[in-house]
Short mmCIF file of N, CA and C in Angstrom, two decimals:
data_model
loop_
_atom_site.label_atom_id
_atom_site.label_comp_id
_atom_site.label_asym_id
_atom_site.label_seq_id
_atom_site.Cartn_x
_atom_site.Cartn_y
_atom_site.Cartn_z
N UNK A 1469 0.89 -1.30 0.00
CA UNK A 1469 -0.05 -0.14 0.15
C UNK A 1469 0.80 1.38 0.07
N UNK A 1470 1.72 1.14 1.11
CA UNK A 1470 2.82 2.42 0.71
C UNK A 1470 3.51 2.79 -0.30
N UNK A 1471 3.44 1.67 -1.21
CA UNK A 1471 4.58 1.78 -2.45
C UNK A 1471 3.31 2.31 -3.59
N UNK A 1472 2.27 1.71 -3.57
CA UNK A 1472 1.36 2.64 -4.42
C UNK A 1472 1.30 4.03 -4.13
N UNK A 1473 1.08 4.66 -2.77
CA UNK A 1473 1.01 5.99 -2.60
C UNK A 1473 2.07 6.59 -3.13
N UNK A 1474 3.30 6.26 -2.60
CA UNK A 1474 4.50 6.71 -3.20
C UNK A 1474 4.82 7.17 -4.93
N UNK A 1475 4.03 5.73 -5.61
CA UNK A 1475 3.91 5.74 -6.99
C UNK A 1475 2.91 7.00 -7.38
N UNK A 1476 1.66 7.10 -6.63
CA UNK A 1476 0.85 8.34 -7.15
C UNK A 1476 1.38 9.74 -6.67
N UNK A 1477 2.29 9.90 -5.60
CA UNK A 1477 3.18 11.14 -5.34
C UNK A 1477 4.10 11.36 -6.28
N UNK A 1478 4.64 10.56 -7.13
CA UNK A 1478 5.47 10.70 -8.33
C UNK A 1478 4.63 10.77 -9.39
N UNK A 1479 3.75 10.22 -9.59
CA UNK A 1479 2.97 10.55 -10.96
C UNK A 1479 2.40 12.06 -10.89
N UNK A 1480 1.92 12.36 -9.61
CA UNK A 1480 1.71 13.95 -9.64
C UNK A 1480 2.79 14.82 -9.64
N UNK A 1481 3.76 14.54 -9.34
CA UNK A 1481 5.19 15.21 -9.44
C UNK A 1481 5.31 15.40 -10.90
N UNK A 1482 5.47 14.30 -11.56
CA UNK A 1482 5.86 14.22 -12.78
C UNK A 1482 4.74 15.10 -13.78
N UNK A 1483 3.43 14.63 -13.38
CA UNK A 1483 2.51 15.63 -14.13
C UNK A 1483 2.10 17.46 -13.99
N UNK A 1484 2.69 17.33 -12.68
CA UNK A 1484 2.98 18.71 -12.39
C UNK A 1484 3.91 19.63 -12.89
N UNK A 1485 5.01 18.49 -13.38
CA UNK A 1485 6.11 19.28 -14.16
C UNK A 1485 5.68 19.22 -15.86
N UNK A 1486 4.77 18.44 -16.19
CA UNK A 1486 4.24 18.45 -17.44
C UNK A 1486 3.48 19.84 -17.61
N UNK A 1487 2.89 20.01 -16.48
CA UNK A 1487 1.88 21.40 -16.75
C UNK A 1487 2.78 22.47 -16.93
N UNK A 1488 3.96 22.40 -15.89
CA UNK A 1488 5.18 23.91 -15.80
C UNK A 1488 5.79 23.90 -17.10
N UNK A 1489 5.67 22.68 -17.85
CA UNK A 1489 6.65 22.86 -19.03
C UNK A 1489 5.88 23.25 -20.16
N UNK A 1490 4.76 22.74 -19.95
CA UNK A 1490 3.57 23.06 -21.54
C UNK A 1490 3.20 24.33 -21.19
N UNK A 1491 3.07 24.94 -20.12
CA UNK A 1491 2.87 26.41 -19.84
C UNK A 1491 3.77 27.41 -20.49
N UNK A 1492 5.16 26.69 -20.70
CA UNK A 1492 6.41 27.75 -21.45
C UNK A 1492 6.29 27.33 -23.12
N UNK A 1493 5.49 26.69 -23.46
CA UNK A 1493 5.39 26.45 -25.07
C UNK A 1493 4.22 27.34 -25.49
N UNK A 1494 4.39 28.33 -25.74
CA UNK A 1494 3.53 29.44 -26.49
C UNK A 1494 3.52 29.43 -27.79
N UNK A 1495 2.31 29.58 -28.42
CA UNK A 1495 2.39 29.88 -30.11
C UNK A 1495 1.54 31.06 -29.92
N UNK A 1496 2.38 32.02 -30.40
CA UNK A 1496 1.94 33.35 -30.89
C UNK A 1496 0.94 33.75 -31.83
N UNK A 1497 -0.08 33.82 -31.29
CA UNK A 1497 -1.14 34.72 -32.50
C UNK A 1497 -1.41 36.06 -33.00
N UNK A 1498 -1.86 36.43 -33.83
CA UNK A 1498 -2.02 38.11 -33.99
C UNK A 1498 -2.31 38.93 -32.43
N UNK A 1499 -3.77 38.47 -32.29
CA UNK A 1499 -4.02 39.17 -30.98
C UNK A 1499 -3.43 38.48 -29.55
N UNK A 1500 -3.81 37.39 -29.16
CA UNK A 1500 -3.30 36.75 -27.79
C UNK A 1500 -2.81 35.38 -28.18
N UNK A 1501 -1.78 35.16 -27.48
CA UNK A 1501 -0.88 34.12 -27.78
C UNK A 1501 -1.77 32.91 -27.04
N UNK A 1502 -1.20 31.57 -27.15
CA UNK A 1502 -2.08 30.80 -26.09
C UNK A 1502 -1.00 29.72 -26.13
N UNK A 1503 -0.92 28.91 -24.80
CA UNK A 1503 -0.09 27.84 -24.71
C UNK A 1503 -0.75 26.58 -24.57
N UNK A 1504 0.06 25.45 -24.61
CA UNK A 1504 0.03 24.27 -24.45
C UNK A 1504 -0.55 23.89 -23.41
N UNK A 1505 -0.80 24.54 -22.38
CA UNK A 1505 -1.06 24.27 -21.21
C UNK A 1505 -2.20 23.24 -20.81
N UNK A 1506 -3.25 24.06 -21.66
CA UNK A 1506 -4.84 23.16 -21.48
C UNK A 1506 -4.78 22.22 -22.29
N UNK A 1507 -3.70 22.03 -23.09
CA UNK A 1507 -3.75 20.65 -23.69
C UNK A 1507 -3.28 19.56 -22.88
N UNK A 1508 -2.18 20.01 -22.22
CA UNK A 1508 -1.43 19.06 -21.06
C UNK A 1508 -2.60 18.81 -19.86
N UNK A 1509 -3.46 19.80 -19.57
CA UNK A 1509 -4.60 19.60 -18.60
C UNK A 1509 -5.38 18.34 -19.00
N UNK A 1510 -5.91 18.66 -20.30
CA UNK A 1510 -6.52 17.71 -21.02
C UNK A 1510 -6.16 16.32 -21.08
N UNK A 1511 -4.93 16.14 -21.42
CA UNK A 1511 -4.01 15.07 -21.58
C UNK A 1511 -4.09 14.28 -19.84
N UNK A 1512 -3.53 15.00 -18.97
CA UNK A 1512 -3.31 14.54 -17.74
C UNK A 1512 -4.58 13.86 -17.08
N UNK A 1513 -5.90 14.95 -17.48
CA UNK A 1513 -7.19 14.21 -16.74
C UNK A 1513 -7.51 13.22 -17.59
N UNK A 1514 -7.19 12.90 -18.93
CA UNK A 1514 -7.55 11.74 -19.82
C UNK A 1514 -7.21 10.61 -18.97
N UNK A 1515 -5.72 10.58 -18.79
CA UNK A 1515 -4.79 9.19 -18.55
C UNK A 1515 -5.07 9.15 -17.12
N UNK A 1516 -5.44 10.11 -15.66
CA UNK A 1516 -5.50 9.95 -14.52
C UNK A 1516 -6.73 9.76 -13.85
N UNK A 1517 -6.85 9.46 -12.88
CA UNK A 1517 -7.97 9.69 -12.02
C UNK A 1517 -8.14 11.17 -11.39
N UNK A 1518 -9.23 11.30 -10.97
CA UNK A 1518 -9.36 12.62 -10.55
C UNK A 1518 -8.78 13.00 -9.44
N UNK A 1519 -8.48 12.29 -8.61
CA UNK A 1519 -7.42 12.60 -7.45
C UNK A 1519 -6.13 12.75 -7.79
N UNK A 1520 -5.38 12.03 -8.78
CA UNK A 1520 -4.16 12.20 -9.29
C UNK A 1520 -4.17 13.70 -9.96
N UNK A 1521 -5.40 14.04 -10.60
CA UNK A 1521 -5.22 15.28 -11.71
C UNK A 1521 -5.37 16.47 -10.56
N UNK A 1522 -5.92 16.05 -9.36
CA UNK A 1522 -6.16 17.75 -8.59
C UNK A 1522 -4.89 17.67 -7.71
N UNK A 1523 -4.41 16.54 -7.39
CA UNK A 1523 -3.30 16.72 -6.84
C UNK A 1523 -1.79 17.23 -7.82
N UNK A 1524 -1.90 17.07 -9.04
CA UNK A 1524 -0.90 17.47 -10.17
C UNK A 1524 -1.11 18.89 -10.08
N UNK A 1525 -2.57 19.34 -10.60
CA UNK A 1525 -2.87 20.68 -10.45
C UNK A 1525 -2.44 21.40 -9.41
N UNK A 1526 -2.90 20.80 -8.11
CA UNK A 1526 -2.73 21.58 -6.97
C UNK A 1526 -1.18 21.92 -6.83
N UNK A 1527 -0.35 20.96 -7.09
CA UNK A 1527 1.03 20.81 -7.17
C UNK A 1527 1.41 21.84 -7.82
N UNK A 1528 1.32 21.89 -9.00
CA UNK A 1528 1.61 22.77 -9.93
C UNK A 1528 1.24 24.33 -9.64
N UNK A 1529 0.01 24.76 -9.20
CA UNK A 1529 -0.18 25.88 -8.60
C UNK A 1529 0.44 26.45 -7.72
N UNK A 1530 0.90 25.33 -6.43
CA UNK A 1530 1.57 25.57 -5.15
C UNK A 1530 3.04 25.92 -5.81
N UNK A 1531 3.57 25.49 -6.85
CA UNK A 1531 5.17 25.43 -7.34
C UNK A 1531 5.13 27.26 -7.78
N UNK A 1532 3.90 27.51 -8.59
CA UNK A 1532 4.03 28.99 -8.87
C UNK A 1532 3.66 29.74 -7.56
N UNK A 1533 2.75 29.29 -6.83
CA UNK A 1533 2.68 30.32 -5.58
C UNK A 1533 3.80 30.81 -4.83
N UNK A 1534 4.81 29.46 -4.60
CA UNK A 1534 5.91 29.60 -3.69
C UNK A 1534 7.06 30.59 -4.55
N UNK A 1535 6.70 30.89 -5.95
CA UNK A 1535 7.52 31.79 -6.56
C UNK A 1535 8.63 31.11 -7.57
N UNK A 1536 8.06 29.76 -7.95
CA UNK A 1536 9.02 29.02 -9.13
C UNK A 1536 8.56 29.45 -10.51
N UNK A 1537 9.18 29.87 -11.20
CA UNK A 1537 8.57 30.61 -12.73
C UNK A 1537 7.73 29.39 -13.60
N UNK A 1538 6.66 28.71 -13.16
CA UNK A 1538 6.08 27.61 -13.75
C UNK A 1538 5.12 28.18 -14.68
N UNK A 1539 4.29 29.47 -14.39
CA UNK A 1539 3.41 29.88 -15.28
C UNK A 1539 3.45 30.26 -16.60
N UNK A 1540 2.46 30.76 -17.53
CA UNK A 1540 2.70 30.66 -18.84
C UNK A 1540 3.87 32.17 -18.85
N UNK A 1541 4.82 31.93 -19.37
CA UNK A 1541 5.82 33.12 -19.76
C UNK A 1541 6.86 33.21 -19.04
N UNK A 1542 6.91 32.23 -17.95
CA UNK A 1542 7.87 32.00 -16.71
C UNK A 1542 7.53 32.94 -15.88
N UNK A 1543 6.20 33.08 -15.73
CA UNK A 1543 5.69 34.09 -14.54
C UNK A 1543 5.42 33.07 -12.99
N UNK A 1544 5.17 34.22 -12.06
CA UNK A 1544 4.83 32.94 -10.69
C UNK A 1544 4.33 34.09 -9.71
N UNK A 1545 4.03 33.69 -8.62
CA UNK A 1545 3.44 34.54 -7.68
C UNK A 1545 2.07 34.31 -7.35
N UNK A 1546 1.63 35.33 -6.06
CA UNK A 1546 0.38 35.38 -5.56
C UNK A 1546 -0.31 36.30 -6.81
N UNK A 1547 0.34 37.23 -7.26
CA UNK A 1547 -0.30 38.20 -8.55
C UNK A 1547 -0.98 37.35 -9.63
N UNK A 1548 -0.36 36.33 -9.88
CA UNK A 1548 -0.58 35.48 -11.26
C UNK A 1548 -2.05 34.79 -10.81
N UNK A 1549 -1.64 34.14 -9.62
CA UNK A 1549 -2.88 33.23 -9.09
C UNK A 1549 -4.37 33.60 -8.64
N UNK A 1550 -4.08 34.99 -8.15
CA UNK A 1550 -5.20 35.79 -7.52
C UNK A 1550 -5.31 36.97 -8.62
N UNK A 1551 -4.72 37.08 -9.75
CA UNK A 1551 -4.78 38.29 -10.44
C UNK A 1551 -5.82 38.02 -11.61
N UNK A 1552 -6.04 38.94 -12.37
CA UNK A 1552 -7.09 38.92 -13.32
C UNK A 1552 -7.07 37.52 -14.27
N UNK A 1553 -5.95 36.85 -14.80
CA UNK A 1553 -5.85 35.74 -15.34
C UNK A 1553 -5.94 34.35 -14.38
N UNK A 1554 -6.20 34.49 -13.17
CA UNK A 1554 -5.82 33.52 -12.18
C UNK A 1554 -7.14 32.49 -12.35
N UNK A 1555 -8.28 32.98 -12.81
CA UNK A 1555 -9.47 32.44 -12.92
C UNK A 1555 -9.22 30.99 -14.06
N UNK A 1556 -8.21 31.36 -14.73
CA UNK A 1556 -8.00 30.29 -15.92
C UNK A 1556 -7.18 28.86 -15.17
N UNK A 1557 -6.40 29.40 -14.23
CA UNK A 1557 -5.52 28.64 -13.59
C UNK A 1557 -6.50 27.57 -12.71
N UNK A 1558 -7.44 28.23 -11.80
CA UNK A 1558 -8.28 27.42 -11.03
C UNK A 1558 -9.32 26.66 -11.86
N UNK A 1559 -9.86 27.00 -12.97
CA UNK A 1559 -10.51 26.54 -13.98
C UNK A 1559 -10.04 24.91 -14.36
N UNK A 1560 -8.86 24.75 -14.37
CA UNK A 1560 -7.93 23.61 -14.51
C UNK A 1560 -8.72 22.40 -13.55
N UNK A 1561 -9.40 22.50 -12.37
CA UNK A 1561 -9.53 21.56 -11.43
C UNK A 1561 -11.33 21.25 -12.14
N UNK A 1562 -11.77 22.13 -12.57
CA UNK A 1562 -13.38 21.82 -13.11
C UNK A 1562 -12.90 21.32 -14.62
N UNK A 1563 -12.00 21.57 -15.21
CA UNK A 1563 -11.59 20.99 -16.32
C UNK A 1563 -11.12 19.62 -16.29
N UNK A 1564 -10.70 19.30 -15.24
CA UNK A 1564 -10.14 18.02 -15.00
C UNK A 1564 -11.30 17.00 -14.60
N UNK A 1565 -12.27 17.44 -13.61
CA UNK A 1565 -13.38 16.98 -13.19
C UNK A 1565 -14.23 16.30 -14.30
N UNK A 1566 -14.53 17.30 -15.11
CA UNK A 1566 -15.48 17.08 -16.32
C UNK A 1566 -15.02 15.85 -17.03
N UNK A 1567 -13.42 15.98 -17.39
CA UNK A 1567 -12.99 14.92 -18.42
C UNK A 1567 -12.72 13.44 -17.48
N UNK A 1568 -12.73 13.38 -16.16
CA UNK A 1568 -12.99 12.63 -15.59
C UNK A 1568 -14.53 11.70 -15.44
N UNK A 1569 -15.36 12.54 -15.57
CA UNK A 1569 -16.68 11.89 -15.23
C UNK A 1569 -16.88 11.40 -16.56
N UNK A 1570 -16.37 12.06 -18.07
CA UNK A 1570 -16.83 11.55 -19.11
C UNK A 1570 -15.92 10.16 -19.56
N UNK A 1571 -14.83 10.07 -18.80
CA UNK A 1571 -13.60 8.96 -19.22
C UNK A 1571 -14.79 7.64 -18.19
N UNK A 1572 -15.16 7.74 -17.42
CA UNK A 1572 -15.68 6.93 -16.60
C UNK A 1572 -16.98 6.57 -17.25
N UNK A 1573 -17.57 7.01 -18.43
CA UNK A 1573 -18.74 6.57 -19.46
C UNK A 1573 -18.08 5.64 -20.19
N UNK A 1574 -16.75 5.27 -20.44
CA UNK A 1574 -16.08 4.47 -20.94
C UNK A 1574 -16.45 4.49 -22.74
N UNK A 1575 -17.18 5.40 -23.16
CA UNK A 1575 -17.18 5.29 -24.81
C UNK A 1575 -16.10 6.50 -25.37
N UNK A 1576 -15.03 5.83 -26.32
CA UNK A 1576 -14.20 6.83 -26.63
C UNK A 1576 -15.00 8.09 -27.14
N UNK A 1577 -15.60 8.38 -27.85
CA UNK A 1577 -16.40 9.80 -28.14
C UNK A 1577 -16.51 10.58 -26.80
N UNK A 1578 -16.49 10.19 -25.59
CA UNK A 1578 -16.87 11.00 -24.69
C UNK A 1578 -16.01 11.69 -24.00
N UNK A 1579 -14.74 10.91 -24.43
CA UNK A 1579 -13.46 11.56 -23.99
C UNK A 1579 -13.15 12.83 -24.91
N UNK A 1580 -13.59 12.80 -26.21
CA UNK A 1580 -13.46 14.28 -26.84
C UNK A 1580 -14.76 15.18 -26.40
N UNK A 1581 -15.92 14.48 -26.18
CA UNK A 1581 -16.78 15.73 -25.54
C UNK A 1581 -16.24 16.27 -24.40
N UNK A 1582 -15.99 15.24 -23.35
CA UNK A 1582 -15.39 15.45 -22.25
C UNK A 1582 -14.34 16.47 -22.19
N UNK A 1583 -13.49 16.28 -22.92
CA UNK A 1583 -12.36 17.40 -23.33
C UNK A 1583 -12.90 18.97 -23.62
N UNK A 1584 -13.75 18.93 -24.65
CA UNK A 1584 -14.23 20.07 -25.17
C UNK A 1584 -15.17 20.82 -24.14
N UNK A 1585 -15.93 20.05 -23.25
CA UNK A 1585 -16.69 20.78 -22.22
C UNK A 1585 -15.67 21.10 -21.17
N UNK A 1586 -14.59 20.48 -20.85
CA UNK A 1586 -13.74 20.75 -19.80
C UNK A 1586 -12.96 21.93 -20.40
N UNK A 1587 -12.47 21.79 -21.47
CA UNK A 1587 -12.19 22.98 -21.84
C UNK A 1587 -12.93 24.40 -21.77
N UNK A 1588 -14.10 24.26 -22.26
CA UNK A 1588 -15.12 25.41 -22.31
C UNK A 1588 -15.25 25.63 -20.78
N UNK A 1589 -15.37 24.89 -19.59
CA UNK A 1589 -15.73 25.23 -18.58
C UNK A 1589 -14.63 26.06 -17.90
N UNK A 1590 -13.09 25.24 -18.12
CA UNK A 1590 -12.27 26.15 -17.69
C UNK A 1590 -12.06 27.63 -18.24
N UNK A 1591 -12.88 27.81 -19.46
CA UNK A 1591 -12.85 29.45 -20.24
C UNK A 1591 -13.76 30.04 -19.44
N UNK A 1592 -15.03 29.55 -18.97
CA UNK A 1592 -15.95 30.03 -18.03
C UNK A 1592 -15.64 30.59 -16.96
N UNK A 1593 -14.86 29.82 -16.33
CA UNK A 1593 -14.27 30.13 -14.84
C UNK A 1593 -13.17 31.13 -14.91
N UNK A 1594 -12.63 31.19 -16.01
CA UNK A 1594 -11.57 32.21 -16.19
C UNK A 1594 -12.04 33.63 -16.51
N UNK A 1595 -13.24 33.44 -17.51
CA UNK A 1595 -13.91 34.64 -17.61
C UNK A 1595 -14.52 35.65 -16.63
N UNK A 1596 -15.54 34.64 -16.10
CA UNK A 1596 -15.79 35.32 -14.73
C UNK A 1596 -15.16 35.77 -13.48
N UNK A 1597 -13.62 34.97 -13.72
CA UNK A 1597 -12.60 35.45 -12.67
C UNK A 1597 -12.60 37.00 -13.10
N UNK A 1598 -12.30 36.93 -14.28
CA UNK A 1598 -11.59 38.13 -15.25
C UNK A 1598 -12.62 39.15 -14.91
N UNK A 1599 -13.94 39.04 -15.03
CA UNK A 1599 -14.79 39.81 -14.79
C UNK A 1599 -14.67 40.71 -13.63
N UNK A 1600 -14.76 39.69 -12.33
CA UNK A 1600 -15.04 40.11 -11.12
C UNK A 1600 -13.35 40.83 -10.80
N UNK A 1601 -12.40 40.38 -10.82
CA UNK A 1601 -11.16 41.03 -10.84
C UNK A 1601 -10.76 42.39 -11.50
N UNK A 1602 -11.32 42.29 -12.50
CA UNK A 1602 -10.70 43.37 -13.50
C UNK A 1602 -11.75 44.40 -13.40
N UNK A 1603 -13.00 44.27 -12.93
CA UNK A 1603 -14.22 44.98 -13.22
C UNK A 1603 -14.85 45.19 -14.55
N UNK A 1604 -14.62 44.25 -15.09
CA UNK A 1604 -14.87 44.21 -16.68
C UNK A 1604 -16.57 44.06 -16.83
N UNK A 1605 -17.11 44.60 -17.93
CA UNK A 1605 -18.42 44.37 -17.95
C UNK A 1605 -18.56 42.66 -18.57
N UNK A 1606 -19.93 42.08 -18.46
CA UNK A 1606 -19.82 40.91 -18.68
C UNK A 1606 -19.41 40.63 -20.24
N UNK A 1607 -19.98 41.46 -21.06
CA UNK A 1607 -19.53 41.19 -22.75
C UNK A 1607 -17.86 41.54 -22.86
N UNK A 1608 -17.50 42.27 -21.84
CA UNK A 1608 -15.72 42.42 -22.27
C UNK A 1608 -15.31 41.07 -21.53
N UNK A 1609 -15.61 40.72 -20.77
CA UNK A 1609 -15.09 39.59 -20.26
C UNK A 1609 -15.16 38.56 -20.96
N UNK A 1610 -16.22 38.14 -21.22
CA UNK A 1610 -16.45 37.19 -22.56
C UNK A 1610 -15.59 37.20 -23.71
N UNK A 1611 -15.79 38.59 -24.19
CA UNK A 1611 -14.97 38.85 -25.49
C UNK A 1611 -13.22 38.41 -25.21
N UNK A 1612 -12.94 38.84 -24.22
CA UNK A 1612 -11.50 38.70 -23.62
C UNK A 1612 -11.29 37.36 -23.41
N UNK A 1613 -12.06 36.95 -22.48
CA UNK A 1613 -11.64 35.39 -21.77
C UNK A 1613 -12.05 34.25 -22.53
N UNK A 1614 -13.19 34.53 -23.30
CA UNK A 1614 -13.53 33.05 -23.78
C UNK A 1614 -13.45 33.28 -25.36
N UNK A 1615 -14.03 34.24 -26.34
CA UNK A 1615 -13.85 33.88 -27.78
C UNK A 1615 -13.03 33.88 -28.55
N UNK A 1616 -11.52 34.58 -28.04
CA UNK A 1616 -10.26 34.16 -28.60
C UNK A 1616 -9.82 32.76 -28.39
N UNK A 1617 -10.37 32.02 -27.64
CA UNK A 1617 -9.65 30.86 -27.20
C UNK A 1617 -10.69 29.75 -27.75
N UNK A 1618 -11.87 30.09 -28.18
CA UNK A 1618 -12.43 28.74 -28.69
C UNK A 1618 -12.05 28.04 -29.86
N UNK A 1619 -11.63 28.38 -30.74
CA UNK A 1619 -10.78 27.72 -31.69
C UNK A 1619 -10.01 27.01 -31.40
N UNK A 1620 -9.00 27.47 -30.68
CA UNK A 1620 -8.02 26.87 -30.36
C UNK A 1620 -8.16 25.99 -29.15
N UNK A 1621 -9.30 25.82 -28.43
CA UNK A 1621 -9.73 25.34 -27.20
C UNK A 1621 -10.13 23.83 -27.85
N UNK A 1622 -10.58 24.02 -29.17
CA UNK A 1622 -11.68 23.19 -29.62
C UNK A 1622 -10.45 22.09 -30.22
N UNK A 1623 -9.68 22.60 -30.85
CA UNK A 1623 -8.33 22.03 -31.38
C UNK A 1623 -7.60 21.21 -30.16
N UNK A 1624 -7.29 21.79 -29.43
CA UNK A 1624 -6.59 21.46 -28.19
C UNK A 1624 -7.36 20.14 -27.49
N UNK A 1625 -8.83 20.76 -27.08
CA UNK A 1625 -9.68 19.65 -26.67
C UNK A 1625 -9.44 18.00 -27.31
N UNK A 1626 -9.88 17.92 -28.73
CA UNK A 1626 -9.48 16.91 -29.61
C UNK A 1626 -8.25 16.33 -29.56
N UNK A 1627 -7.31 17.27 -29.71
CA UNK A 1627 -5.67 16.69 -29.59
C UNK A 1627 -5.68 16.11 -28.25
N UNK A 1628 -6.21 16.45 -26.91
CA UNK A 1628 -5.73 15.90 -25.90
C UNK A 1628 -6.57 14.54 -25.58
N UNK A 1629 -7.99 14.39 -26.05
CA UNK A 1629 -8.72 13.34 -26.32
C UNK A 1629 -7.95 12.24 -26.99
N UNK A 1630 -7.42 12.50 -28.12
CA UNK A 1630 -6.60 11.75 -28.83
C UNK A 1630 -5.43 11.24 -28.34
N UNK A 1631 -4.63 12.26 -27.99
CA UNK A 1631 -3.37 11.67 -27.40
C UNK A 1631 -3.86 10.97 -26.00
N UNK A 1632 -4.41 11.29 -25.32
CA UNK A 1632 -4.94 10.51 -24.26
C UNK A 1632 -5.31 9.18 -24.26
N UNK A 1633 -6.34 8.78 -25.24
CA UNK A 1633 -6.55 7.55 -25.79
C UNK A 1633 -5.56 6.87 -26.55
N UNK A 1634 -4.61 7.05 -26.87
CA UNK A 1634 -3.18 6.49 -27.23
C UNK A 1634 -2.19 5.91 -25.57
N UNK A 1635 -2.35 6.89 -24.96
CA UNK A 1635 -1.77 6.56 -23.73
C UNK A 1635 -2.43 5.37 -23.03
N UNK A 1636 -3.69 5.87 -22.99
CA UNK A 1636 -4.47 5.02 -21.95
C UNK A 1636 -4.39 3.61 -22.85
N UNK A 1637 -4.16 3.46 -23.75
CA UNK A 1637 -4.53 2.33 -24.63
C UNK A 1637 -2.67 1.61 -23.98
N UNK A 1638 -1.76 2.41 -23.90
CA UNK A 1638 -0.66 1.43 -23.63
C UNK A 1638 -0.58 1.40 -22.01
N UNK A 1639 -1.14 2.33 -21.20
CA UNK A 1639 -1.29 2.30 -19.86
C UNK A 1639 -2.19 0.92 -19.42
N UNK A 1640 -3.34 0.88 -19.94
CA UNK A 1640 -4.28 -0.14 -19.81
C UNK A 1640 -5.24 0.27 -18.72
N UNK A 1641 -4.90 1.08 -17.91
CA UNK A 1641 -5.76 1.86 -17.05
C UNK A 1641 -5.49 3.20 -16.59
N UNK A 1642 -6.46 4.06 -16.01
CA UNK A 1642 -5.84 5.22 -15.75
C UNK A 1642 -4.79 5.07 -14.84
N UNK A 1643 -3.99 6.44 -14.59
CA UNK A 1643 -3.00 6.57 -13.48
C UNK A 1643 -3.70 6.78 -12.24
N UNK A 1644 -3.63 6.28 -10.95
CA UNK A 1644 -4.08 6.76 -9.80
C UNK A 1644 -3.10 7.00 -8.87
N UNK A 1645 -3.86 7.79 -7.91
CA UNK A 1645 -3.20 8.42 -6.94
C UNK A 1645 -2.96 7.62 -5.52
N UNK A 1646 -3.66 6.44 -5.81
CA UNK A 1646 -3.26 5.31 -4.17
C UNK A 1646 -2.04 4.96 -4.24
#
């Protein structure tokens, strides 16, 4: 039992590092750049149980909170987590939960639907947070926090599901925290 718990902690640490690395992969677009971070969240939530996903995401946020430059563009600190874009980070938890629920349904297309809905939920949480912290109007928050990321989110959601399916086939079952 202790061995499996240690294995879970190692998995969580590895997945947190995957998130940190993916946050540094920035694809510049004309208006707003985006990172591979949400793709990584989709993949990790697809291949791991919800508990492990939570530990990995929580560990990642903790690394950034204590000042390690793990967030997009090498940023870190309280200002990022609780600043205008912090909601997009907190939204990773809901994204992972939705994907975990979809994976439990056992149909391959549910992973795609789960990843798409999870990505959308993460954007909605981020936009709500952006509105509240920045005192933006609802239309401005939705325009800034959701619309530019819809098409990239669809692409990354489908990719995350497909990559996750390939990895799950090799793993034979989702990674677990226990």
